[in-house]
Amino acid sequence: MSNKAYITTPIYYPSGKPHIGSAYTSVACDVYARAMRLDGRDTKFLTGTDEHGLKLQRAAENEGLTPQQYVDKMSEQFRALEDIVTLSNDDFIRTTEPRHEAAATAMWNKLNDAGFIYKDTYAGWYSVPDESYYTEEELVDGKSPDSGHPVEWVEEESYYFKLSAFGDKLLAYYEKHPEFIQPESRKNEVIAFVKSGLRDLSISRSTFNWGVPVPNDDKHVMYVWVDALTNYLSALGWPESADWADYFQEAVHVIGKDILKFHAIYWPAMLMAAEVPLPKQVYAHGFWVADGQKMSKSKGNVIDPVEMTETFGIDQLRYYMLRDVSFGQDGDFSKDRLISRINTDLSNDLGNLFQRVLSMVFKNCEGQTPDLGELTSEDQEFLNHVGPEFVDEYLAHIEKLEFHKALDVVWNVVRAANKYMDNQQPWSLKKENPERMGQVLRVLMEAFCPISLLVEPFLPNSAPKLQAQVGFKGKTFADLRKGTPLLETGAKLDKPEGVFMRYMKEEAA
Ligand code: ME8
């Protein structure tokens, strides 16, 4: 298995500010990247902004700015997501950067040299918000089938990509690489779409100029999606860099289900035409709605990640989004559910467990890690939950982007720890058997090592606090695999502080 990992978000259109959807995709990728790094993988996590196209040109005009001034300003709001939800991205690509324009040009030249580009006249419908072409038959009530936005009639000279030549090749590829499109239901949609027949794709525009110029024809700019998809390669220094392929073959493109066709059909076809090996996976997650309704500016029900993190905390929002809905399914964003996840899972189950145990150690064991001693069968039975298989099971879910299941694996152990504590009742041993009390607390502290490390990808701000309280700092999954004992007897501990506050429902009103 390769030691590399590469995870990407879609590059976002910087025509508004980031909303809960972009925060969601980015957090999911961040969790994967952090887990891969803790597992010792050489990891790249890429995000960025998609800055060309008619939509952005018009948005700039509306504000009286040049497109470049507009995207310079707006792209910063997406860079700010790094702080808003604590992202650990290694790079942030903007499609107006020279390194990207060079790669997009190289991609065009490869498609052209291989004979997959020709010139013709395009006549059909275009949806600017979707930056997508549609035939008459594809429209729903005369509007975009993807977003319901109005479409415009476009008639212009255009370059075409011979997408129609790739139907069978794509179907064969999906068959041979069952993991390429996930989840399964999305894969089936794509297969049905490809089987219904692919038409060649218009890939240039000549009625506006905010795009990457088509090589040797300055009347045309590239269709924004051809330019945008190439970002996943440009950030790796393709085609010049020595190691782009090492990362790209491990690429996992996480996207919303709205842009599946572009990533699972157009992109692999372009790569096949350019003779670039395909990424490992395209994973389409579901959509958030708000109280059962599609979020939209006009309805005024758009969930703002800044407001959510300021009210509830960054790690709390991250946890809720990845725990409450299985990745791949749609989700209904609910403050009540968010609060109950904070109170039940984070504050009660996890936070109180650490606080109770570590306070007892601080008060009754001279603030030092107690001795493990000779384990009883009950101790051993409990510790069996937290051996190397714990990490393996968790990681297997992360690799499949089953975030809610990875968290389930951790919370099963958290619950087992609470049960062990209730059974052993260390507080009642204080007087007659302080040694056994210390041992029970130490057994629990041993379990806190993997727990506090495995939650770190999800809770990057809180987990280090938990780790510091246990005295298990700066560790990796390789350390966990060494098995018990993970702590040193006699290590000095600080007075523990509560890490997760409870929320009262009224506070959210
Ligand atoms: O499509 N729930 O950019 P975009 C969940 N520039 N996720 C959501 C969401 C919701 N309600 N709304 C949006 C583009 N998203 C192109 C991509 S990639 C080469 C080019 C997320 O700004 C989801 O990941 O419209 C979706 O795919 C992405 O935001 C679209 O962002």
XYZ file of C-alpha atoms and ligand atoms in Angstrom:
540
model
C 0.000 0.000 0.000
C 1.185 3.489 -0.815
C 2.291 5.642 2.076
C 0.708 8.689 0.420
C -2.741 10.143 0.918
C -4.382 12.923 -1.092
C -7.789 14.376 -0.287
C -9.538 17.244 -2.050
C -12.609 19.418 -1.552
C -14.363 20.899 -4.570
C -12.937 24.328 -5.299
C -15.721 26.668 -4.244
C -17.182 29.487 -6.330
C -16.275 32.578 -4.342
C -19.481 34.367 -5.323
C -20.893 34.384 -1.817
C -19.556 33.567 1.594
C -18.956 30.007 2.755
C -22.076 28.345 4.078
C -22.662 25.193 6.031
C -22.338 23.042 2.885
C -18.813 24.171 2.077
C -17.873 23.936 5.759
C -19.202 20.356 5.797
C -17.214 19.117 2.800
C -14.097 20.814 4.092
C -14.446 19.397 7.612
C -14.962 15.882 6.271
C -11.769 16.156 4.215
C -9.962 17.611 7.206
C -10.911 14.668 9.417
C -9.608 12.237 6.812
C -6.364 14.210 6.382
C -5.717 14.431 10.121
C -6.374 10.723 10.611
C -4.036 9.826 7.745
C -1.283 12.034 9.199
C -1.724 10.457 12.652
C -1.371 7.110 10.903
C 1.984 8.205 9.510
C 0.852 8.720 5.919
C 2.487 11.401 3.770
C -0.694 13.429 3.302
C -1.835 16.302 1.127
C -5.153 18.001 1.732
C -6.203 20.488 -0.932
C -8.963 23.062 -1.066
C -9.380 26.354 -2.921
C -11.566 28.566 -5.078
C -12.938 28.260 -8.613
C -12.586 31.789 -9.931
C -13.445 31.841 -13.637
C -16.688 31.728 -15.589
C -19.647 33.865 -16.457
C -21.151 33.667 -12.970
C -18.126 35.379 -11.419
C -17.721 37.859 -14.268
C -21.325 38.974 -13.754
C -21.002 39.071 -9.971
C -17.950 41.331 -10.358
C -19.829 43.620 -12.772
C -22.656 43.925 -10.252
C -20.202 45.225 -7.676
C -18.431 47.540 -10.112
C -15.174 45.596 -9.787
C -12.961 43.891 -12.315
C -13.293 40.099 -12.109
C -9.765 39.873 -10.689
C -10.470 42.457 -7.974
C -13.678 40.657 -7.139
C -12.170 37.179 -6.824
C -9.168 38.505 -4.885
C -11.573 39.906 -2.334
C -14.019 37.003 -2.240
C -11.492 34.191 -2.225
C -10.259 35.447 1.165
C -13.611 34.519 2.685
C -13.014 30.913 1.715
C -9.455 30.973 2.973
C -11.000 32.096 6.259
C -12.766 28.709 6.498
C -9.372 27.428 7.662
C -9.919 29.358 10.905
C -13.690 29.184 11.034
C -13.757 25.376 11.238
C -10.034 24.633 11.912
C -8.821 23.144 8.656
C -5.366 21.624 8.227
C -5.161 21.974 4.444
C -1.650 21.856 3.019
C -2.490 24.054 0.057
C -5.162 26.442 -1.167
C -5.434 26.682 -4.918
C -6.950 29.566 -6.838
C -7.690 28.984 -10.506
C -6.410 32.465 -11.359
C -2.914 31.534 -10.190
C -0.250 31.090 -12.897
C 0.552 27.552 -11.663
C -3.055 26.560 -12.324
C -3.414 28.339 -15.655
C -0.249 26.553 -16.822
C -1.709 23.160 -15.889
C -5.099 23.941 -17.478
C -3.286 24.924 -20.683
C -1.225 21.715 -20.556
C -4.449 19.710 -20.124
C -6.029 21.400 -23.157
C -2.924 20.756 -25.248
C -2.869 17.083 -24.302
C -6.549 16.629 -25.188
C -5.975 18.446 -28.456
C -2.756 16.611 -29.369
C -4.510 13.287 -28.755
C -7.232 14.311 -31.214
C -10.106 14.683 -28.753
C -10.909 18.358 -29.438
C -12.687 19.752 -32.497
C -14.426 23.003 -33.409
C -18.144 23.328 -34.219
C -21.073 25.569 -33.408
C -22.918 25.252 -30.118
C -26.589 25.995 -29.825
C -28.365 25.128 -26.618
C -29.258 26.164 -23.091
C -26.832 27.360 -20.437
C -27.391 27.847 -16.725
C -25.015 30.442 -15.334
C -25.411 29.535 -11.622
C -24.634 25.893 -12.492
C -22.127 26.795 -15.235
C -23.739 23.913 -17.135
C -25.063 23.137 -20.600
C -28.410 21.393 -21.138
C -30.451 20.109 -24.046
C -34.089 21.054 -24.445
C -35.109 17.577 -23.219
C -33.016 17.843 -20.077
C -34.727 21.013 -18.847
C -37.365 20.697 -16.154
C -40.189 23.216 -16.642
C -37.809 25.153 -18.850
C -35.262 25.475 -16.019
C -31.979 23.860 -14.949
C -32.607 20.244 -13.897
C -29.810 20.595 -11.305
C -30.747 23.773 -9.477
C -34.043 24.992 -10.920
C -32.389 28.229 -12.055
C -33.416 29.885 -15.335
C -31.355 29.022 -18.412
C -30.098 31.197 -21.279
C -30.009 30.336 -24.962
C -26.414 30.209 -26.180
C -25.394 30.055 -29.818
C -21.711 30.387 -30.549
C -18.679 28.836 -32.145
C -17.220 26.394 -29.649
C -14.546 23.781 -29.198
C -15.842 20.361 -28.274
C -14.365 17.495 -26.273
C -15.186 14.056 -27.730
C -16.851 12.805 -24.580
C -18.989 10.429 -26.656
C -15.886 8.318 -27.343
C -15.569 7.418 -23.654
C -18.892 5.801 -22.699
C -17.725 2.191 -22.957
C -14.315 2.928 -21.480
C -15.903 4.607 -18.478
C -18.349 1.752 -17.924
C -15.510 -0.760 -18.093
C -13.510 1.323 -15.626
C -16.387 1.563 -13.112
C -16.827 -2.189 -13.354
C -13.155 -2.928 -12.802
C -12.820 -0.378 -9.960
C -15.953 -0.767 -7.862
C -14.615 1.716 -5.287
C -14.108 4.503 -7.823
C -17.533 6.083 -7.310
C -19.044 5.948 -3.843
C -21.534 5.521 -2.300
C -23.060 2.658 -4.303
C -26.340 4.462 -5.007
C -24.451 7.337 -6.633
C -22.424 4.916 -8.701
C -25.610 3.397 -10.040
C -26.892 6.836 -11.048
C -23.687 7.531 -12.940
C -23.750 4.170 -14.710
C -27.344 4.749 -15.794
C -26.452 8.201 -17.091
C -23.466 6.934 -19.085
C -25.493 4.027 -20.462
C -28.112 6.458 -21.726
C -25.429 7.831 -24.072
C -22.874 10.627 -23.789
C -22.818 13.627 -26.083
C -19.690 15.602 -26.889
C -19.103 18.462 -24.508
C -18.795 22.105 -25.434
C -15.555 23.221 -23.762
C -14.989 26.808 -24.804
C -16.830 30.121 -24.746
C -16.306 33.141 -26.972
C -18.956 35.568 -25.735
C -17.055 36.601 -22.620
C -13.407 36.482 -21.660
C -13.108 35.679 -17.950
C -11.349 32.338 -18.232
C -8.135 30.600 -19.203
C -7.434 31.453 -22.865
C -7.668 28.555 -25.300
C -4.140 27.900 -26.653
C -3.654 29.402 -30.123
C -7.134 30.928 -30.293
C -7.527 34.015 -28.171
C -11.163 34.462 -29.205
C -12.040 31.611 -26.829
C -11.710 30.908 -23.124
C -11.946 27.413 -21.680
C -15.263 26.214 -20.290
C -14.953 26.807 -16.560
C -15.377 23.131 -15.605
C -12.478 21.979 -17.794
C -10.344 24.587 -16.105
C -11.715 23.857 -12.614
C -11.357 20.070 -12.618
C -7.697 20.392 -13.547
C -7.035 22.070 -10.169
C -6.592 18.644 -8.583
C -3.550 18.140 -10.789
C -2.214 21.691 -10.880
C -1.772 21.736 -7.115
C 0.515 18.705 -7.468
C 2.726 20.533 -9.958
C 1.436 18.439 -12.865
C 2.706 17.771 -15.482
C 6.268 18.797 -14.555
C 6.742 17.702 -10.947
C 8.473 14.414 -10.238
C 5.962 13.068 -7.719
C 2.481 14.199 -8.850
C 1.464 10.660 -9.802
C 2.359 9.265 -6.370
C -0.261 11.502 -4.784
C -2.770 11.585 -7.612
C -3.250 7.820 -7.687
C -4.296 8.088 -4.013
C -6.628 11.033 -4.671
C -10.019 11.000 -2.983
C -12.259 13.727 -4.386
C -14.953 14.558 -1.860
C -17.838 16.454 -3.454
C -21.506 17.165 -2.945
C -23.940 15.070 -4.958
C -24.718 18.169 -7.089
C -21.434 17.919 -8.978
C -21.148 14.172 -9.395
C -21.509 14.154 -13.200
C -18.519 16.455 -13.597
C -16.288 14.375 -11.319
C -17.397 10.869 -12.192
C -17.898 11.283 -15.957
C -16.236 14.372 -17.459
C -13.114 14.296 -15.295
C -12.205 10.617 -15.753
C -12.926 10.919 -19.492
C -10.604 13.930 -19.723
C -7.935 12.043 -17.797
C -8.280 8.986 -20.015
C -7.960 11.210 -23.085
C -4.863 12.889 -21.625
C -3.475 9.489 -20.568
C -3.337 10.413 -16.915
C -4.087 7.573 -14.470
C -7.364 8.120 -12.639
C -7.782 9.183 -8.994
C -8.645 6.541 -6.421
C -12.148 7.709 -5.611
C -14.921 10.202 -6.112
C -17.169 10.318 -3.055
C -20.432 12.258 -3.271
C -21.887 13.191 0.087
C -25.446 14.292 0.706
C -26.940 17.735 1.113
C -27.924 19.634 4.211
C -31.349 21.147 4.287
C -32.620 23.438 7.059
C -35.703 22.285 8.913
C -36.687 20.137 5.965
C -36.251 22.863 3.335
C -33.578 23.559 0.768
C -31.360 26.373 2.036
C -31.549 29.523 -0.022
C -30.814 33.187 0.392
C -34.358 34.079 -0.653
C -35.879 31.834 2.030
C -33.439 33.301 4.541
C -32.747 29.859 6.018
C -29.067 29.564 5.127
C -27.052 28.184 8.042
C -23.986 30.279 8.697
C -20.960 28.327 9.957
C -19.537 31.430 11.646
C -22.677 31.897 13.704
C -22.800 28.176 14.550
C -19.196 28.003 15.709
C -19.485 31.215 17.692
C -22.568 29.920 19.497
C -21.680 26.260 19.946
C -17.940 25.890 19.362
C -15.935 24.667 16.402
C -15.375 21.097 17.543
C -19.013 20.847 18.565
C -20.195 21.789 15.059
C -17.660 19.448 13.426
C -18.764 16.578 15.652
C -22.454 17.154 15.058
C -22.141 17.324 11.271
C -20.184 14.094 10.992
C -21.950 12.168 13.762
C -25.589 12.950 13.260
C -25.891 12.055 9.583
C -24.197 9.168 7.815
C -21.840 10.577 5.229
C -23.490 10.103 1.852
C -27.024 10.727 3.126
C -28.860 14.036 3.170
C -29.233 15.718 6.538
C -31.625 18.127 8.170
C -29.674 20.713 10.136
C -31.243 21.066 13.554
C -29.985 23.170 16.456
C -31.867 20.912 18.857
C -30.009 17.864 17.590
C -26.734 19.764 17.721
C -27.372 20.712 21.352
C -28.366 17.218 22.322
C -25.191 15.800 20.691
C -23.116 18.327 22.620
C -24.788 17.546 25.917
C -25.084 13.782 25.617
C -22.061 12.659 23.644
C -19.468 15.324 24.302
C -20.308 16.691 27.715
C -21.838 13.679 29.505
C -20.283 10.608 27.958
C -16.823 11.893 27.086
C -16.163 15.068 29.066
C -17.563 13.897 32.404
C -15.760 10.587 32.166
C -12.376 12.294 31.812
C -13.229 14.900 34.422
C -14.412 12.395 37.039
C -11.441 10.078 36.651
C -8.770 12.747 36.410
C -10.196 14.745 39.326
C -10.002 11.633 41.482
C -6.422 11.062 40.427
C -5.583 14.685 41.118
C -7.180 14.645 44.558
C -6.421 11.159 45.772
C -3.272 10.028 43.988
C -1.086 13.081 44.627
C -1.736 14.268 41.072
C 0.403 11.470 39.679
C -0.388 8.651 37.274
C -1.114 5.659 39.528
C 0.485 2.256 39.142
C -1.114 -0.326 36.846
C -0.032 -3.327 38.944
C -1.395 -6.833 38.450
C -4.576 -6.622 36.358
C -7.793 -8.428 37.319
C -9.784 -10.298 34.702
C -12.293 -7.440 34.653
C -9.530 -4.909 34.011
C -8.169 -7.078 31.270
C -11.575 -7.582 29.730
C -12.139 -3.857 29.609
C -8.677 -3.099 28.233
C -9.287 -5.613 25.436
C -11.570 -2.955 23.943
C -8.702 -0.539 23.471
C -5.991 -2.681 21.872
C -4.592 -2.217 18.356
C -7.859 -3.538 16.840
C -9.576 -0.433 18.169
C -7.369 1.741 15.949
C -7.699 -0.624 12.985
C -11.466 -0.726 13.145
C -11.670 3.057 13.444
C -9.251 3.608 10.561
C -11.070 1.175 8.289
C -14.162 3.364 8.654
C -12.234 6.600 8.095
C -10.709 5.189 4.912
C -14.213 4.470 3.647
C -15.333 7.952 4.755
C -17.783 6.341 7.176
C -17.247 9.053 9.735
C -20.323 8.313 11.816
C -19.213 4.684 12.121
C -15.688 5.662 13.154
C -17.225 7.797 15.892
C -19.509 4.950 16.882
C -16.466 2.731 17.366
C -14.967 5.342 19.705
C -18.180 5.961 21.621
C -18.708 2.257 22.178
C -15.435 2.321 24.081
C -16.407 5.535 25.879
C -19.581 3.811 27.017
C -17.663 0.684 28.026
C -15.358 2.904 30.093
C -18.308 4.533 31.827
C -19.708 1.093 32.574
C -16.383 -0.201 33.897
C -16.171 2.836 36.159
C -19.712 2.315 37.450
C -18.976 -1.353 38.129
C -15.670 -0.745 39.849
C -16.856 2.280 41.850
C -13.366 3.658 42.545
C -14.869 6.350 44.824
C -15.979 3.670 47.262
C -12.460 2.170 47.402
C -10.869 5.388 48.608
C -10.730 4.355 52.259
C -10.418 0.579 52.422
C -8.381 -0.108 49.267
C -6.653 3.003 47.884
C -4.255 0.871 45.894
C -7.095 -0.787 43.996
C -8.720 2.608 43.511
C -5.497 3.855 41.903
C -5.361 0.793 39.709
C -8.919 1.245 38.464
C -8.218 4.896 37.689
C -5.038 3.939 35.863
C -6.872 1.339 33.782
C -9.288 4.087 32.763
C -6.405 6.444 32.006
C -4.879 3.807 29.739
C -8.151 3.772 27.781
C -8.110 7.576 27.645
C -4.964 7.452 25.504
C -6.565 5.902 22.416
C -9.860 7.686 23.025
C -8.250 11.130 23.162
C -6.124 10.420 20.099
C -8.864 8.893 17.941
C -11.164 11.853 18.547
C -8.429 14.308 17.525
C -9.248 14.351 13.784
C -12.836 15.296 14.659
C -12.103 17.535 17.645
C -8.751 19.136 16.790
C -9.116 21.908 19.376
C -10.397 19.873 22.321
C -8.532 16.593 21.909
C -5.098 18.087 22.665
C -6.546 19.396 25.950
C -7.789 15.922 26.854
C -4.419 14.437 25.884
C -2.530 16.966 27.997
C -4.671 16.148 31.020
C -3.895 12.452 30.644
C -0.209 13.091 29.957
C -0.376 11.548 26.470
C 0.787 14.345 24.182
C 2.177 14.420 20.655
C 1.509 10.731 19.999
C 0.496 8.881 16.834
C -1.444 5.750 15.978
C 1.869 3.854 15.886
C 2.248 4.626 19.607
C -1.216 3.210 20.272
C -0.361 0.029 18.440
C 2.369 -0.674 21.003
C -0.407 -1.560 23.464
C -0.745 -1.105 27.242
C 0.900 0.374 29.223
C 0.876 3.634 27.298
C 1.488 5.887 30.291
C 4.297 6.217 32.763
C 3.557 5.548 36.414
C 4.270 8.547 38.620
C 3.971 11.166 35.849
C 2.865 14.519 37.279
C -0.601 15.679 36.156
C -2.172 19.130 36.133
C -5.500 19.899 37.759
C -8.088 18.792 35.172
C -10.441 21.369 33.690
C -13.776 20.549 32.020
C -13.370 20.570 28.231
C -16.976 20.391 26.970
C -19.604 22.760 28.325
C -23.235 21.772 28.433
C -25.675 23.893 26.451
C -29.065 24.903 27.681
C -31.658 24.955 24.898
C -32.600 28.566 25.694
C -29.086 29.699 24.811
C -29.680 28.702 21.216
C -32.884 30.684 20.786
O -19.846 23.523 -7.569
N -25.114 20.576 1.728
O -18.724 25.130 -6.355
P -19.796 25.516 -5.234
C -23.917 19.973 1.611
N -16.961 25.407 -8.227
N -22.928 20.418 0.835
C -23.140 21.502 0.113
C -24.371 22.205 0.158
C -25.384 21.695 1.029
N -26.580 22.285 1.185
N -24.281 23.244 -0.693
C -23.038 23.198 -1.232
C -18.900 24.261 -7.379
N -22.346 22.153 -0.740
C -17.718 24.199 -8.315
C -16.872 22.998 -7.968
S -14.744 21.419 -8.317
C -13.641 21.159 -9.535
C -15.674 22.792 -8.839
C -20.943 21.813 -1.038
O -19.251 26.729 -4.574
C -20.826 20.534 -1.825
O -19.575 19.940 -1.598
O -21.144 25.575 -5.817
C -20.864 21.019 -3.245
O -20.345 20.081 -4.123
C -20.011 22.260 -3.137
O -20.383 22.824 -1.864
C -20.308 23.185 -4.319
O -19.638 24.352 -4.184
